[in-house]
Structures are given as C-alpha cells and as structure tokens.
PDB file of C-alpha atoms in Angstrom:
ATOM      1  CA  UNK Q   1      -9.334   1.073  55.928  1.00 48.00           C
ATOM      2  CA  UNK Q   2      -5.806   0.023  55.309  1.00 50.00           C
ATOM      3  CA  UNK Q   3      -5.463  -2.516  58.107  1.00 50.00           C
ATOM      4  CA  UNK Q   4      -8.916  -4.399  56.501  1.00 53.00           C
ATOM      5  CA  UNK Q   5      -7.459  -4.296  53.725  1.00 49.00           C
ATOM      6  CA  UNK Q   6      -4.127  -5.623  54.661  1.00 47.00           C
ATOM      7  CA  UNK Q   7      -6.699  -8.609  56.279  1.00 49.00           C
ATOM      8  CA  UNK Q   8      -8.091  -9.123  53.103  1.00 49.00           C
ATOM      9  CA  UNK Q   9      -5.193  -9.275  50.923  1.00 63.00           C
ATOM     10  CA  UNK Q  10      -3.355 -11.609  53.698  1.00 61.00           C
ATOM     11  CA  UNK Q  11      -6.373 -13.984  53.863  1.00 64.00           C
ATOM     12  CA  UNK Q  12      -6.123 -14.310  49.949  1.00 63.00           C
ATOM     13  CA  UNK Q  13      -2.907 -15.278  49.909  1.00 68.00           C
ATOM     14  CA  UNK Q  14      -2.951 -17.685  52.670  1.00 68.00           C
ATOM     15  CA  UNK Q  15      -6.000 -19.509  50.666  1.00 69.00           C
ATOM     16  CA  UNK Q  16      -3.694 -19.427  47.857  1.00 70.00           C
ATOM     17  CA  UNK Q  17      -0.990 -20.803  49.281  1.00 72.00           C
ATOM     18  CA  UNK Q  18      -3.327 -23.944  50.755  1.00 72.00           C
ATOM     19  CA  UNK Q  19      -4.120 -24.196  46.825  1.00 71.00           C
ATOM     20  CA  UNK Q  20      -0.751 -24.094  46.205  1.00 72.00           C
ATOM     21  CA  UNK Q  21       0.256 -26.421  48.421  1.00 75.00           C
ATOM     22  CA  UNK Q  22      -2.921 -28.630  47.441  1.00 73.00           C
ATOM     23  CA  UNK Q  23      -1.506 -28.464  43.911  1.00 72.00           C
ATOM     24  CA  UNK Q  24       1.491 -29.480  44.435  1.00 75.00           C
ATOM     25  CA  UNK Q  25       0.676 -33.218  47.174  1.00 72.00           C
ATOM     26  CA  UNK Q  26      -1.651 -33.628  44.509  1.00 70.00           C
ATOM     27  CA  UNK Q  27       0.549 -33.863  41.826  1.00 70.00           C
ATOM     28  CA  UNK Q  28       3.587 -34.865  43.589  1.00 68.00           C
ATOM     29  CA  UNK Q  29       4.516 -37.489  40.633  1.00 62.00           C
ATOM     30  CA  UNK Q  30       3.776 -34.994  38.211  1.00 59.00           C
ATOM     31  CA  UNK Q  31       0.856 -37.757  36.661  1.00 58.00           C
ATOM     32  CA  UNK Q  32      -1.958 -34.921  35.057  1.00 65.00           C
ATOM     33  CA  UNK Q  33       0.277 -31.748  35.120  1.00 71.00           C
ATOM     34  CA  UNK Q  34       3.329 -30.154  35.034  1.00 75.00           C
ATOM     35  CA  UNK Q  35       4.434 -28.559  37.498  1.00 75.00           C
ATOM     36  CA  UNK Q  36       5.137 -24.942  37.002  1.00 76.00           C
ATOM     37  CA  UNK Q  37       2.286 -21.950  36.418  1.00 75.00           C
ATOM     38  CA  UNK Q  38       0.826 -23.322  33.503  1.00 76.00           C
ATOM     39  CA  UNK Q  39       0.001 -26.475  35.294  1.00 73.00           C
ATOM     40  CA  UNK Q  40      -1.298 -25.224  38.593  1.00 72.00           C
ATOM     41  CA  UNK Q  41      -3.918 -23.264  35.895  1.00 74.00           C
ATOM     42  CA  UNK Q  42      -4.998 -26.389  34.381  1.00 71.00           C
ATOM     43  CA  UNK Q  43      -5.310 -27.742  37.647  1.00 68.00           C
ATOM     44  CA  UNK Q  44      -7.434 -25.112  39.129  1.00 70.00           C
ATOM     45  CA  UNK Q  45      -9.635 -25.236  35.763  1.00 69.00           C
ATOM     46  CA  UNK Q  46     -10.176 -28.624  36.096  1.00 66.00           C
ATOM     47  CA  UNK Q  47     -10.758 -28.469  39.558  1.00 64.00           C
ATOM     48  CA  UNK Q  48     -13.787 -26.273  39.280  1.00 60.00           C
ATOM     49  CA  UNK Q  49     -15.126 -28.076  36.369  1.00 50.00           C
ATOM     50  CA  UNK Q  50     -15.356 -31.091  38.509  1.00 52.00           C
ATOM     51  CA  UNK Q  51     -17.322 -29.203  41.291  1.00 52.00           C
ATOM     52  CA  UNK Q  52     -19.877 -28.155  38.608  1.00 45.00           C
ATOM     53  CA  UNK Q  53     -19.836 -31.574  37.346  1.00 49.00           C
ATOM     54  CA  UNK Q  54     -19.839 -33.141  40.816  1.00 58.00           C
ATOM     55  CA  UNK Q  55     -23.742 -30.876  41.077  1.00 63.00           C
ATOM     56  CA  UNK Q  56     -25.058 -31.705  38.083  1.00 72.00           C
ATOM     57  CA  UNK Q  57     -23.497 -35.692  36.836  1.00 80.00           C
ATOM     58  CA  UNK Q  58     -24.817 -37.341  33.769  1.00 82.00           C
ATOM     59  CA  UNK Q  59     -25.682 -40.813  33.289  1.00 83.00           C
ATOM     60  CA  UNK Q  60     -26.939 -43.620  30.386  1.00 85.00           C
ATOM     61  CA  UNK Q  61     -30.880 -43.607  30.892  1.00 87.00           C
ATOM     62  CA  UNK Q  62     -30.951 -40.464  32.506  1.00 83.00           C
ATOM     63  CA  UNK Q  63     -33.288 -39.125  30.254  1.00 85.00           C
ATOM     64  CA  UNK Q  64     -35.415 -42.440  30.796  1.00 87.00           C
ATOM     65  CA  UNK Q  65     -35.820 -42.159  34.184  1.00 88.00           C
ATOM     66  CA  UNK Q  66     -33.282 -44.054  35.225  1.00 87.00           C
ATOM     67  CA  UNK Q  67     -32.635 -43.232  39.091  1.00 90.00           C
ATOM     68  CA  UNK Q  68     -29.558 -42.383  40.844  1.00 87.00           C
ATOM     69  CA  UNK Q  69     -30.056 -44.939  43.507  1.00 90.00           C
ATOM     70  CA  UNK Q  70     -29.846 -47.214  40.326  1.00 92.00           C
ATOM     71  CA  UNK Q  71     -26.616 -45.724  39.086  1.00 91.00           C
ATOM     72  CA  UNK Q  72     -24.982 -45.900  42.338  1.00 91.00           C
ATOM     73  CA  UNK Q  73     -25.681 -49.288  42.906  1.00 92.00           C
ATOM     74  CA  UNK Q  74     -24.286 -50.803  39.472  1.00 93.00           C
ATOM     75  CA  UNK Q  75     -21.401 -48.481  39.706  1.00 92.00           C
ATOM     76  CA  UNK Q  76     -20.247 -49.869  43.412  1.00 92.00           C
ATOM     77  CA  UNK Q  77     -20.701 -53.430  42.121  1.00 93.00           C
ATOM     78  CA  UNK Q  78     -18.911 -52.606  39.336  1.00 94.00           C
ATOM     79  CA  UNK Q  79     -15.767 -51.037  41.321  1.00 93.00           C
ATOM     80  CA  UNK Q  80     -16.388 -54.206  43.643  1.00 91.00           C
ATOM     81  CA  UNK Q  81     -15.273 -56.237  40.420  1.00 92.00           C
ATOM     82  CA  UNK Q  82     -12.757 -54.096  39.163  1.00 92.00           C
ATOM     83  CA  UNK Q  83     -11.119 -54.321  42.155  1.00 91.00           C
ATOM     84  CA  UNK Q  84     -11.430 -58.149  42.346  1.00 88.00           C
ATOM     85  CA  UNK Q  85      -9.939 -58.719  38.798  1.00 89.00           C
ATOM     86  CA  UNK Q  86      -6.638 -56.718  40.195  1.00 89.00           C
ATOM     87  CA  UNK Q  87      -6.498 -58.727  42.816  1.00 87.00           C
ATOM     88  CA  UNK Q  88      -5.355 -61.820  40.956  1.00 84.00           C
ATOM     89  CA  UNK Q  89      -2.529 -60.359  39.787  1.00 83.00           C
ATOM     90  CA  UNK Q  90      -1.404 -60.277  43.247  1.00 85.00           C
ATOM     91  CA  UNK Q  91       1.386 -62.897  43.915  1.00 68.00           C
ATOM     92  CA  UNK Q  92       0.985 -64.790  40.736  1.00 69.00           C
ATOM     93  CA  UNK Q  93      -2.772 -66.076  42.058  1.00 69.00           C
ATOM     94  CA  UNK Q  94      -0.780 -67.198  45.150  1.00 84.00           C
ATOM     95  CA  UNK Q  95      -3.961 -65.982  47.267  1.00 89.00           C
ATOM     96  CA  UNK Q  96      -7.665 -67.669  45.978  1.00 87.00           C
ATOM     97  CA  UNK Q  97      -8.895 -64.489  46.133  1.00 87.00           C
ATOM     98  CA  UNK Q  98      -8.734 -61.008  47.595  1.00 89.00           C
ATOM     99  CA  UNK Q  99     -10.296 -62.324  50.809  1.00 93.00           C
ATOM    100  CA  UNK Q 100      -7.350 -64.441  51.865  1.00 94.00           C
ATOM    101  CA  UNK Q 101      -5.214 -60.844  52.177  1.00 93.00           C
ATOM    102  CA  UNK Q 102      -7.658 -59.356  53.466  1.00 95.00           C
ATOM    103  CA  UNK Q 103      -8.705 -61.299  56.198  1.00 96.00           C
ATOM    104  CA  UNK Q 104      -4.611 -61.469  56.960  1.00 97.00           C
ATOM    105  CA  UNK Q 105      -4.423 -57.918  57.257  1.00 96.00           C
ATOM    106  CA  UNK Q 106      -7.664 -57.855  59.639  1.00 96.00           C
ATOM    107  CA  UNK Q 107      -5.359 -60.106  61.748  1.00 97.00           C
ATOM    108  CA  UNK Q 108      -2.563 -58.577  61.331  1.00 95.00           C
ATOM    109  CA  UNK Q 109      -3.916 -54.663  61.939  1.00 95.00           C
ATOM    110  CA  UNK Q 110      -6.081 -55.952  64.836  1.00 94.00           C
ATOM    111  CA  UNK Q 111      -5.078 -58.970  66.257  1.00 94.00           C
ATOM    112  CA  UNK Q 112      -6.666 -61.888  67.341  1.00 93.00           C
ATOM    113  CA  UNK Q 113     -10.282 -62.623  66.737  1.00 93.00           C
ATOM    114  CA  UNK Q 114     -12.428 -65.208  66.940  1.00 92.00           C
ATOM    115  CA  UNK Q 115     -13.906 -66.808  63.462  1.00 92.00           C
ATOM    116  CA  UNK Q 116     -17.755 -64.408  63.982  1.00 92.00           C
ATOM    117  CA  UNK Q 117     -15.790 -61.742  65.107  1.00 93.00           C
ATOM    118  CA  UNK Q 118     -13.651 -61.590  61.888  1.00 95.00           C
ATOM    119  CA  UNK Q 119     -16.198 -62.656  59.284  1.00 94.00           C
ATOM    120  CA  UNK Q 120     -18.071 -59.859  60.419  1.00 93.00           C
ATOM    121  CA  UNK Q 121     -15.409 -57.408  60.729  1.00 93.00           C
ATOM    122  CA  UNK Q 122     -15.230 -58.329  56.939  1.00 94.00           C
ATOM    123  CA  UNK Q 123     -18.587 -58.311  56.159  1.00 91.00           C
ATOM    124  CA  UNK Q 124     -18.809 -61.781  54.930  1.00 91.00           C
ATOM    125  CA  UNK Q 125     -21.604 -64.267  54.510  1.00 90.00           C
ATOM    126  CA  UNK Q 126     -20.627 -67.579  57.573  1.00 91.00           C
ATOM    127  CA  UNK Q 127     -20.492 -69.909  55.020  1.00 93.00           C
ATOM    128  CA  UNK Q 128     -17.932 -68.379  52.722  1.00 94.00           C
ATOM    129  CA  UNK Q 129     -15.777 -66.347  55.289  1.00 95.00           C
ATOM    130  CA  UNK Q 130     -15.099 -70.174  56.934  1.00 95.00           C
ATOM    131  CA  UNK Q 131     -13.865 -71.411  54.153  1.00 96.00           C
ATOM    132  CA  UNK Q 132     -11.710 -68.549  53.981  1.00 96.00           C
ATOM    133  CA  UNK Q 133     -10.418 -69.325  57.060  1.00 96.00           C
ATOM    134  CA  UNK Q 134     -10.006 -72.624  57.045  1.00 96.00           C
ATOM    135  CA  UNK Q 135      -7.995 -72.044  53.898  1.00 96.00           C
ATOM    136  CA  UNK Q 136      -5.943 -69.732  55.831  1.00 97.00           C
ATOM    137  CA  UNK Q 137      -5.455 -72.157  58.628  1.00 96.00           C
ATOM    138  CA  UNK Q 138      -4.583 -74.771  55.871  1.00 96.00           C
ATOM    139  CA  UNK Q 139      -1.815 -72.415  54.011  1.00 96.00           C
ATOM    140  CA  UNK Q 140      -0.187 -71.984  57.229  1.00 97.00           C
ATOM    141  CA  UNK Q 141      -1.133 -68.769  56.935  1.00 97.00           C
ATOM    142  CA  UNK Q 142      -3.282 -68.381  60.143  1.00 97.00           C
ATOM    143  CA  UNK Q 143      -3.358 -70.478  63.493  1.00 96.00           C
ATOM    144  CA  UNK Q 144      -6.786 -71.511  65.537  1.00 92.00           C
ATOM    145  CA  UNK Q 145      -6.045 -70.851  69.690  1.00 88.00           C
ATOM    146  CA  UNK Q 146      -7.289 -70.978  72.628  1.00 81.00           C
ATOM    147  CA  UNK Q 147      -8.064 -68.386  75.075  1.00 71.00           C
ATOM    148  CA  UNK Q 148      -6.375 -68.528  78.566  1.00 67.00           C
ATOM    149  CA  UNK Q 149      -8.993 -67.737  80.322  1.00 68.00           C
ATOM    150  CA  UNK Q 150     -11.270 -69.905  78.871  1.00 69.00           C
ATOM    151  CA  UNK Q 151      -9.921 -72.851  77.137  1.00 73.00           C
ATOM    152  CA  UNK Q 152     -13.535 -73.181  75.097  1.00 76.00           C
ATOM    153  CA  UNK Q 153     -13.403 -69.695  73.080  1.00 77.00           C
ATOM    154  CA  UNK Q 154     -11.265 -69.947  69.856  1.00 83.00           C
ATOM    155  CA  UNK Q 155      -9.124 -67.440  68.328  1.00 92.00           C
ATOM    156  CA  UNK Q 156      -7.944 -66.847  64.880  1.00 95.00           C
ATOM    157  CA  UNK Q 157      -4.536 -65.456  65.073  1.00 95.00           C
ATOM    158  CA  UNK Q 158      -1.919 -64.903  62.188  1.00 97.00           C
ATOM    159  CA  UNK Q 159       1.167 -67.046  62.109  1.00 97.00           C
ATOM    160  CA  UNK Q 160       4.793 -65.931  60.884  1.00 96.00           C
ATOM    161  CA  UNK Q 161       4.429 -67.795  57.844  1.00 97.00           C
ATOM    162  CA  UNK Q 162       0.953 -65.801  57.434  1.00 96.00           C
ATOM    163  CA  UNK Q 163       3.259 -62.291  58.240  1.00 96.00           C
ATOM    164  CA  UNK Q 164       5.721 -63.206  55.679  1.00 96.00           C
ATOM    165  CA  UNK Q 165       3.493 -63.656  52.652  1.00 94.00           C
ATOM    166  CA  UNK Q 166       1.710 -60.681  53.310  1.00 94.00           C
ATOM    167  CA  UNK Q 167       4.925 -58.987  53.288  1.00 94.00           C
ATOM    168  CA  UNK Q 168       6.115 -60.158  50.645  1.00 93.00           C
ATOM    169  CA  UNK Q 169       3.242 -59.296  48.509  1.00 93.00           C
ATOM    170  CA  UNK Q 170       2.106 -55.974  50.357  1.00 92.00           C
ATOM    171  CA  UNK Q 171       3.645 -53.884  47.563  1.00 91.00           C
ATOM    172  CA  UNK Q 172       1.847 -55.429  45.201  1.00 91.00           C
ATOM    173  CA  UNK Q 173      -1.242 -55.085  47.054  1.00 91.00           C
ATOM    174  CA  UNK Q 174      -0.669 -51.236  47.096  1.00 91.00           C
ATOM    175  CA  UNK Q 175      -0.628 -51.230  43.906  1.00 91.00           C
ATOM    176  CA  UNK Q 176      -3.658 -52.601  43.143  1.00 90.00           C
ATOM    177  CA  UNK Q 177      -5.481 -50.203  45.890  1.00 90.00           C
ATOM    178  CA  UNK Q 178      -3.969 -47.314  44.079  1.00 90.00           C
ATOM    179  CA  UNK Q 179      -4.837 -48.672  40.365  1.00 91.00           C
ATOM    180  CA  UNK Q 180      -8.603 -49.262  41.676  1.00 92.00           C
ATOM    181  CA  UNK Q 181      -8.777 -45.388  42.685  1.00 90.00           C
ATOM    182  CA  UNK Q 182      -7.739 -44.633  39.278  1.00 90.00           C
ATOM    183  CA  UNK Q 183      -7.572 -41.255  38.040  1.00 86.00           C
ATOM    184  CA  UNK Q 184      -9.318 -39.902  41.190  1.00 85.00           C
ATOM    185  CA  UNK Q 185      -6.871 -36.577  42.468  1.00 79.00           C
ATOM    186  CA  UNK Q 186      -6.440 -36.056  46.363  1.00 76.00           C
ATOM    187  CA  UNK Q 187      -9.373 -33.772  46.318  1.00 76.00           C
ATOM    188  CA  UNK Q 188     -11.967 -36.232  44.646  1.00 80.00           C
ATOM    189  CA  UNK Q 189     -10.233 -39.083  46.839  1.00 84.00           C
ATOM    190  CA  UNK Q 190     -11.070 -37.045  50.049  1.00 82.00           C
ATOM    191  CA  UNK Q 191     -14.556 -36.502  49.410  1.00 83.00           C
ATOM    192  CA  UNK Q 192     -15.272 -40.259  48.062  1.00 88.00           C
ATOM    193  CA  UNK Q 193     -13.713 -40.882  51.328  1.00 88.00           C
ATOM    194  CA  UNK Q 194     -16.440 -38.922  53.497  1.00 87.00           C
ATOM    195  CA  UNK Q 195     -19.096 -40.123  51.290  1.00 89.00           C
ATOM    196  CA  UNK Q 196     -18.070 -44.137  51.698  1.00 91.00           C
ATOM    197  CA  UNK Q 197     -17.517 -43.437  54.959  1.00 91.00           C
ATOM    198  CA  UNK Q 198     -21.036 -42.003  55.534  1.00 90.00           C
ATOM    199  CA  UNK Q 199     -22.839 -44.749  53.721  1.00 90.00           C
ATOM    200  CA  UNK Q 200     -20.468 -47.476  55.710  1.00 91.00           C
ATOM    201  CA  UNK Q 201     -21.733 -46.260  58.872  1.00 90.00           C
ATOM    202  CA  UNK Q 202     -25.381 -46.505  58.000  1.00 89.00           C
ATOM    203  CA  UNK Q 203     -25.221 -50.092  56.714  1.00 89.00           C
ATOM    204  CA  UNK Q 204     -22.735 -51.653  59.568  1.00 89.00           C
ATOM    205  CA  UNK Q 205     -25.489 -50.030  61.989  1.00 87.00           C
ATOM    206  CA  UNK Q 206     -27.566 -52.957  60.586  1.00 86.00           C
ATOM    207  CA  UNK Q 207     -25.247 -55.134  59.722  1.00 85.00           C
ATOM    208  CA  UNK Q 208     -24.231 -55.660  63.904  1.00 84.00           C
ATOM    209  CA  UNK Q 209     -28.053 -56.101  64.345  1.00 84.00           C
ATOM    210  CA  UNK Q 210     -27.159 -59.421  62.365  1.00 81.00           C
ATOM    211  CA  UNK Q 211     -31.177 -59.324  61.534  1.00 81.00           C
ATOM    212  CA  UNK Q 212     -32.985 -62.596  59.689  1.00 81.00           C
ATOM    213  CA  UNK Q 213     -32.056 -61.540  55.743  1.00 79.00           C
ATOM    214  CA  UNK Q 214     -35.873 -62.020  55.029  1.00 81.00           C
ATOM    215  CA  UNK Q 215     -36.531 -58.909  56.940  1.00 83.00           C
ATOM    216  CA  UNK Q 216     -33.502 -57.371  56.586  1.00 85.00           C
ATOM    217  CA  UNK Q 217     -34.575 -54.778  53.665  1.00 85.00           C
ATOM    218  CA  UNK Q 218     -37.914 -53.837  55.225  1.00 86.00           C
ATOM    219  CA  UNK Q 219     -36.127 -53.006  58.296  1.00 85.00           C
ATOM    220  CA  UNK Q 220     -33.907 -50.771  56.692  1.00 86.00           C
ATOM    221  CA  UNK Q 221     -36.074 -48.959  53.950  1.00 85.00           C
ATOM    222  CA  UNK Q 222     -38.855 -48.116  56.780  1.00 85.00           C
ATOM    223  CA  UNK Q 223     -35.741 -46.341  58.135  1.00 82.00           C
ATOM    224  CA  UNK Q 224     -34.731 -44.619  55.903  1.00 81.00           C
ATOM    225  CA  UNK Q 225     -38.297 -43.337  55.354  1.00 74.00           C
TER     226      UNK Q 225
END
C-alpha cells in the first residue's frame, strides 16, 4: 500500500515539475507573469481557462449561423495580412514585399532550385513568383545557373550580396514572426503548430497534383466528403 502510494505521490510531482518547468520557458521574459508562486497560479488558471475556451470558442454571427469553416477562413486571411503589413517595416521597405525574403531564405535553407521548383515550394501563383524572381535576380540578390550536367536546366541560386541583406535584416525579420504570433504562450503556439501543420499537409497533397484551378475545388471537396 505504501510503495503505490509512494508511485502516486512521485508521479504527481514529476507532472508538476513538467508544469513547472513549462511555466517557467513559457515565461522566460517574464511578459504575462511574474515569476514567483503567485504567478505560476495565474498561469495555471489561465491555462485551464483556455482549454475550456479552446472546446467551446465564440464568434460574431454565431448565433446566426455563421459556420466555423467561415470563421476560420476570414481569420487566416486576416493573419495572412497582418503579417504582410509587418513585413514592410522590414529594412525600411528595402524588400517589395515579404516574398523577396522569403524566397531568399528558401534559397538560402535549401539551396538551389530551379524557378517551378521554388515558386512551388512557396506556394505561389507562376506569374507573380517570376516576377519575384526576376526582381531578385535584378537586386543582385539571386543568380540564374546552369546545371553541369545538363547545361539546359536552370537554377536559382542565392548570391553573397543576396546572403548579406538577409543578414542584415534577419533580426528584424524575427521580430516580425514573433509580433505576428502575438500573445499566443508556448502551449497555444504548440498546438497552432500541429493544427497548421495538419491542414498544410492536406492542401500541399493537392497543391503537387498542380490540377487545372477550374477543377481544383471539386476535386478536393469530393474528398473531403
């Protein structure tokens, strides 16, 4: 009887200790709470307010019949455009957009690519995503080569004048990343992680089949049905 109970008691405090510890990367720069008893409470309170919350969400025309696929539509293009207005603060509007260091850090992260390959890896419409390029290329940001093997297939590749602007303005490109997540903590962030994640992986499935647009959403809703 002792020894399960010793179990118990041990397996208690190890989960408290994880919440602890959870507490405390959480709120490392001590942003929501302090950090002593009195704000590890507040944290926990809040924490399972927001897994209550999380079941049961609210939302303007809810009570009209407004659908959550609705919701969750407007609210990802509205985080789309959140983002993209932080973006020009980024070097003093040195980039056009957010696609110029974006695309660099596709180049950057994964090297070569030809002009489909990183278009797509950026899930951008042909028309627009070469004139990102070529805007790129233009800069002297990015370089067109060939491949040795076969002197027809071009590569995009980033150049050391492309590497040094990114640099230069990477910080400030963290900080917009971490302004667009907001007041999100480390738990929320986690699970909008898995969620995004999810719903990436269903549309890219498509995306690769790089079906004609007009049948595109047919395709896709039969699918899911």
């Amino acid at each position: 009887m002792c020894t399960n109970l010793f179990y118990m008691n041990f397996d208690l405090i190890k989960e408290v200790v994880g919440f602890v510890q959870q507490f405390m990367e959480q709120n490392e720069d001590k942003v929501l709470y302090s950090n002593d008893l009195q704000g590890f409470t507040e944290w926990i309170n809040a924490s399972s307010t927001f897994s209550y919350e999380k079941e049961n969400p609210d939302w303007v025309g809810k009570e009209l019949g407004r659908s959550s696929d609705s919701v969750i539509n407007t609210l990802l293009i509205r985080m789309g455009r959140y983002a993209k207005t932080y973006s020009r603060s980024i070097g003093n509007s040195v980039f056009s957009s957010q696609d110029d260091f974006i695309y660099l850090i596709s180049l950057k992260t994964r090297g070569a690519m030809s002009k489909m390959e990183l278009i797509r890896h950026n899930v951008s419409e042909k028309s627009s995503g070469i004139l990102i390029i070529n805007r790129l290329i233009l800069n002297g940001w990015a370089e067109q080569t060939t491949y040795h093997k076969d002197r027809r297939i071009k590569y995009i590749q980033i150049t050391e004048k492309g590497q040094a602007i990114l640099h230069e303005h990477m910080d400030e490109i963290r900080k917009a990343s971490k302004v667009v997540v907001g007041n999100l903590n480390y738990s929320e962030q986690m699970l909008l992680i898995s969620i995004l994640s999810k719903l990436d992986e269903f549309h890219d499935s498509f995306y690769r089949m790089q079906m004609d647009s007009n049948d595109l959403l047919d395709v896709v809703y039969k699918k899911m049905n």
